[in-house]
PDB file of C-alpha atoms in Angstrom:
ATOM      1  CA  UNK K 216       7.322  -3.505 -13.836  1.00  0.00           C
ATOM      2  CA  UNK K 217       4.772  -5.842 -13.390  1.00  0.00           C
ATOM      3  CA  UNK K 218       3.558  -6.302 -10.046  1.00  0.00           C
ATOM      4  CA  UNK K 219       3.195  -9.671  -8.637  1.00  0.00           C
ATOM      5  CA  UNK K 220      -0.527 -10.838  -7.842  1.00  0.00           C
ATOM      6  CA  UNK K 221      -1.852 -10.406  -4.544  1.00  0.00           C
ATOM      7  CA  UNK K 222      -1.930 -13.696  -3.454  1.00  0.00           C
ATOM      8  CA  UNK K 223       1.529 -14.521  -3.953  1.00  0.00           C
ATOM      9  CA  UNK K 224       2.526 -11.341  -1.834  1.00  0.00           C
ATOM     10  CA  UNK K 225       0.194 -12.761   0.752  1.00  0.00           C
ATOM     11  CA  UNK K 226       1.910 -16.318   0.360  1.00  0.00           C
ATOM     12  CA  UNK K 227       5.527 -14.696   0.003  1.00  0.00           C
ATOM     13  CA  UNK K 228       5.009 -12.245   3.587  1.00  0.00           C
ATOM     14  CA  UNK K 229       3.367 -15.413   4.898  1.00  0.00           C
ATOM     15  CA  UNK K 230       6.740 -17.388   4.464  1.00  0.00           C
ATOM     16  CA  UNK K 231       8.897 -14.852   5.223  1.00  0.00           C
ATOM     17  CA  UNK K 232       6.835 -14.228   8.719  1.00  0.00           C
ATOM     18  CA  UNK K 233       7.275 -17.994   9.230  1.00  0.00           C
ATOM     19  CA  UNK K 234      11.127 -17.858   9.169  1.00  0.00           C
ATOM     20  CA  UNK K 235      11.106 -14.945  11.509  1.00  0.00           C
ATOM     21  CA  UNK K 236       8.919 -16.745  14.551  1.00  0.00           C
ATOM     22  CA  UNK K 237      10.035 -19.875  13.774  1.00  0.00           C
ATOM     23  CA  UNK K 238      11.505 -20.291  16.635  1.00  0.00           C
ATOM     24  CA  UNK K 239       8.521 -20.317  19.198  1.00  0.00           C
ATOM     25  CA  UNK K 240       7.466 -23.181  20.889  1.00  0.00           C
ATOM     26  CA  UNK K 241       4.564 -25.344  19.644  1.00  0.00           C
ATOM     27  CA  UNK K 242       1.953 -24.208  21.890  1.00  0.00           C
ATOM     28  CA  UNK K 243       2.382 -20.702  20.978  1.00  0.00           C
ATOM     29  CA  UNK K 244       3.212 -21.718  17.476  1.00  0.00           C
ATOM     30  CA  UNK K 245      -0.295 -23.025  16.902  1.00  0.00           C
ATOM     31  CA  UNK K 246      -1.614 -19.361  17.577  1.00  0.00           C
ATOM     32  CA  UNK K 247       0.665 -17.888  15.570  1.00  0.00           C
ATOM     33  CA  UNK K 248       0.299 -19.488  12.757  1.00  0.00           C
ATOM     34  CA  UNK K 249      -3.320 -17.736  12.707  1.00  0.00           C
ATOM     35  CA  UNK K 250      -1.891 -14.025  13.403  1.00  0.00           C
ATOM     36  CA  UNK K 251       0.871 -14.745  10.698  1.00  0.00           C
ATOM     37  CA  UNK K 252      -1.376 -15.349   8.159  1.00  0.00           C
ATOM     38  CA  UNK K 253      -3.644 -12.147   9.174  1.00  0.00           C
ATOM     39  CA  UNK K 254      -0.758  -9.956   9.055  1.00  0.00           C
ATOM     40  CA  UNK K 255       0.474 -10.874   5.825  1.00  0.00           C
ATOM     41  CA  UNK K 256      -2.899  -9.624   4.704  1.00  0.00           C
ATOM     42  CA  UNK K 257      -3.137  -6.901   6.188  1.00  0.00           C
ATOM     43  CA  UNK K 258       0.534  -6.043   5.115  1.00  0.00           C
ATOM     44  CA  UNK K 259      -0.787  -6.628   1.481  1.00  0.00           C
ATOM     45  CA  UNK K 260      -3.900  -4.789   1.574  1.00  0.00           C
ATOM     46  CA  UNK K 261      -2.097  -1.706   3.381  1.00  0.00           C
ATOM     47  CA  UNK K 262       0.187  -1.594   0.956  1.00  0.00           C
ATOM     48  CA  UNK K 263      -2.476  -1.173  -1.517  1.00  0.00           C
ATOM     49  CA  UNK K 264      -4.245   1.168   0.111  1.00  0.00           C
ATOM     50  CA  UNK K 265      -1.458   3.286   0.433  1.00  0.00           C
ATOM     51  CA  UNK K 266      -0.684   3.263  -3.279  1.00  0.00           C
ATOM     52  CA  UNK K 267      -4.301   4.100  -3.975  1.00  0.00           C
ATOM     53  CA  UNK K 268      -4.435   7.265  -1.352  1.00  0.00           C
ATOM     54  CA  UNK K 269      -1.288   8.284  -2.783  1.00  0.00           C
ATOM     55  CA  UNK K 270      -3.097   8.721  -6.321  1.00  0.00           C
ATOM     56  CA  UNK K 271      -6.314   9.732  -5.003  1.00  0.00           C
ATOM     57  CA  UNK K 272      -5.322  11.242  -1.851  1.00  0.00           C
ATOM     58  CA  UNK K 273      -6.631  11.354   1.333  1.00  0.00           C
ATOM     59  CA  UNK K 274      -9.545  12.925   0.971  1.00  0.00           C
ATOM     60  CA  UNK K 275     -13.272  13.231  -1.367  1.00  0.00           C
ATOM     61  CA  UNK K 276     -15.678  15.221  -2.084  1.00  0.00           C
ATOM     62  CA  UNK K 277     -19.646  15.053  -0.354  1.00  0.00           C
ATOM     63  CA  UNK K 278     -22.543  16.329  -1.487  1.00  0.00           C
ATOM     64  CA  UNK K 279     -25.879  15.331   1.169  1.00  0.00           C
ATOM     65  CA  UNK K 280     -29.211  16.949  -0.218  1.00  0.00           C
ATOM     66  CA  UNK K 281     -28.752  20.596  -2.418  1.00  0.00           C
ATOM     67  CA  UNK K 282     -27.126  22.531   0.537  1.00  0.00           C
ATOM     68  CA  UNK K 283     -24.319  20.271   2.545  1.00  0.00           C
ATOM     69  CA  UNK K 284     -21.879  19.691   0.455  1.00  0.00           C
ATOM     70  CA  UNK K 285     -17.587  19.932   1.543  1.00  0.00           C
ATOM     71  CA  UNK K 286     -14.236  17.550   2.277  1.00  0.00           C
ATOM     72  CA  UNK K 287     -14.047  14.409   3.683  1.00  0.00           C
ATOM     73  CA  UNK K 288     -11.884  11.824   4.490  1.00  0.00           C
ATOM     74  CA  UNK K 289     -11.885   9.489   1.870  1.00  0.00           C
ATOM     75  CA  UNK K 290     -12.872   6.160   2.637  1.00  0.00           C
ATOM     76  CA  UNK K 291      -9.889   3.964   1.323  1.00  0.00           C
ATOM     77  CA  UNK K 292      -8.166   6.378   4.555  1.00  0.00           C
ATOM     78  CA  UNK K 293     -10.469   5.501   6.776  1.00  0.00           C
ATOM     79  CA  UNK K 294      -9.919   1.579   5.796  1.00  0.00           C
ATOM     80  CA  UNK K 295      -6.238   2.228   5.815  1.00  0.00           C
ATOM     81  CA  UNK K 296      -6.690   3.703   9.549  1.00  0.00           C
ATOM     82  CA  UNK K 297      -8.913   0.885  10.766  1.00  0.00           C
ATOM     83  CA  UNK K 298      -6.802  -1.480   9.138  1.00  0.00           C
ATOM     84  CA  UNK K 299      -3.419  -0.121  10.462  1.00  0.00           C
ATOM     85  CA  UNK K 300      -4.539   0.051  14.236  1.00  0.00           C
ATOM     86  CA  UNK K 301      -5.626  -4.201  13.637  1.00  0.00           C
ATOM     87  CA  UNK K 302      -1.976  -4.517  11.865  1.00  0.00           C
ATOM     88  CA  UNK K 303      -0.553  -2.799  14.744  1.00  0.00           C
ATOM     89  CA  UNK K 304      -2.072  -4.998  17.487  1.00  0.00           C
ATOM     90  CA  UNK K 305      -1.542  -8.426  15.587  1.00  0.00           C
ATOM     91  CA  UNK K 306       2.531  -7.488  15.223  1.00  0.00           C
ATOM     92  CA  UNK K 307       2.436  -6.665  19.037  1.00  0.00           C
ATOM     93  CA  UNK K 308       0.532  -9.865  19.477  1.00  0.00           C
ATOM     94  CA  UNK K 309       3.355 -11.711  17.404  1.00  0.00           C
ATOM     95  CA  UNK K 310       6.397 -10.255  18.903  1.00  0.00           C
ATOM     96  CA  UNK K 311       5.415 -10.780  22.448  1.00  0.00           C
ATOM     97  CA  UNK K 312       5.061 -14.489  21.743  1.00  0.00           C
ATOM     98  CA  UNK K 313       8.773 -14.289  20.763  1.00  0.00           C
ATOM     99  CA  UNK K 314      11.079 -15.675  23.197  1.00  0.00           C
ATOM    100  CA  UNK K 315      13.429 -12.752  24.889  1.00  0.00           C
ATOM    101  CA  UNK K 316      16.658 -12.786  23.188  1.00  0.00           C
ATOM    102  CA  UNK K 317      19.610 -13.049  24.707  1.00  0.00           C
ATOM    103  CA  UNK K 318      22.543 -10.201  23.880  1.00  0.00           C
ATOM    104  CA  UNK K 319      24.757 -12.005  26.916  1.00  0.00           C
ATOM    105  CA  UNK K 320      25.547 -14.985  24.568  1.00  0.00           C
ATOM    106  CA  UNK K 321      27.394 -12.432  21.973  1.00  0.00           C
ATOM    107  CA  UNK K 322      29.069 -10.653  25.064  1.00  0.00           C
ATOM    108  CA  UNK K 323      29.625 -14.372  26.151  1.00  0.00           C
ATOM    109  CA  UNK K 324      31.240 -15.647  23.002  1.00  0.00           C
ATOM    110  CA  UNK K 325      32.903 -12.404  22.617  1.00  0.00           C
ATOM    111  CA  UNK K 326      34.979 -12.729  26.045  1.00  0.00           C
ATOM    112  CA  UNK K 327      35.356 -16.357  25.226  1.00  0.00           C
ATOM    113  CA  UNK K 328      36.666 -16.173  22.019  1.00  0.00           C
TER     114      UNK K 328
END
């Protein structure tokens, strides 16, 4: 299966994201529009990065001078644990910008009904 090109993963997560927060008010809208589009990217790239520890795994090989030599941690990990902790934040960032939802107005309709 071919895989779809990285931009138009980015651009797919990017509309997808905008469904999901589209209902925050226009002030916090404007921000979010800016977080949105970094964690689509990030979403993309850690996806990739995952696929590429998976083959290489998750750690490498050193050699420093003729005697130091051992195991590392590879450094597509180390960008996937960088990367994960900005994800991370950004999401947080995103979801607390969602207004509180409301689980009275099933309960509500529920009772009604």
């Amino acid at each position: 299966m071919a895989k779809m090109r990285k931009d138009n993963r980015i651009k797919k997560r990017i509309s997808e994201l905008n469904r999901i927060y589209s209902r925050l008010p226009d002030k916090k809208r404007s921000i979010a529009e800016h977080l949105i589009q970094n964690a689509a990217f990030m979403e993309i790239e850690l996806e990739e990065l995952r696929e590429v520890i998976a083959e290489s795994g998750a750690s490498e090989e050193y050699q420093n001078g003729a005697n130091q030599h051992g195991r590392k941690a590879s450094a597509d990990l180390q960008a996937y644990n960088s990367l994960i902790k900005s994800y991370n934040m950004v999401n947080s960032r995103l979801e607390a910008m969602l207004p509180p939802e409301d689980d009275n107005d099933d309960l509500a309709e529920f009772l009604d009904g």
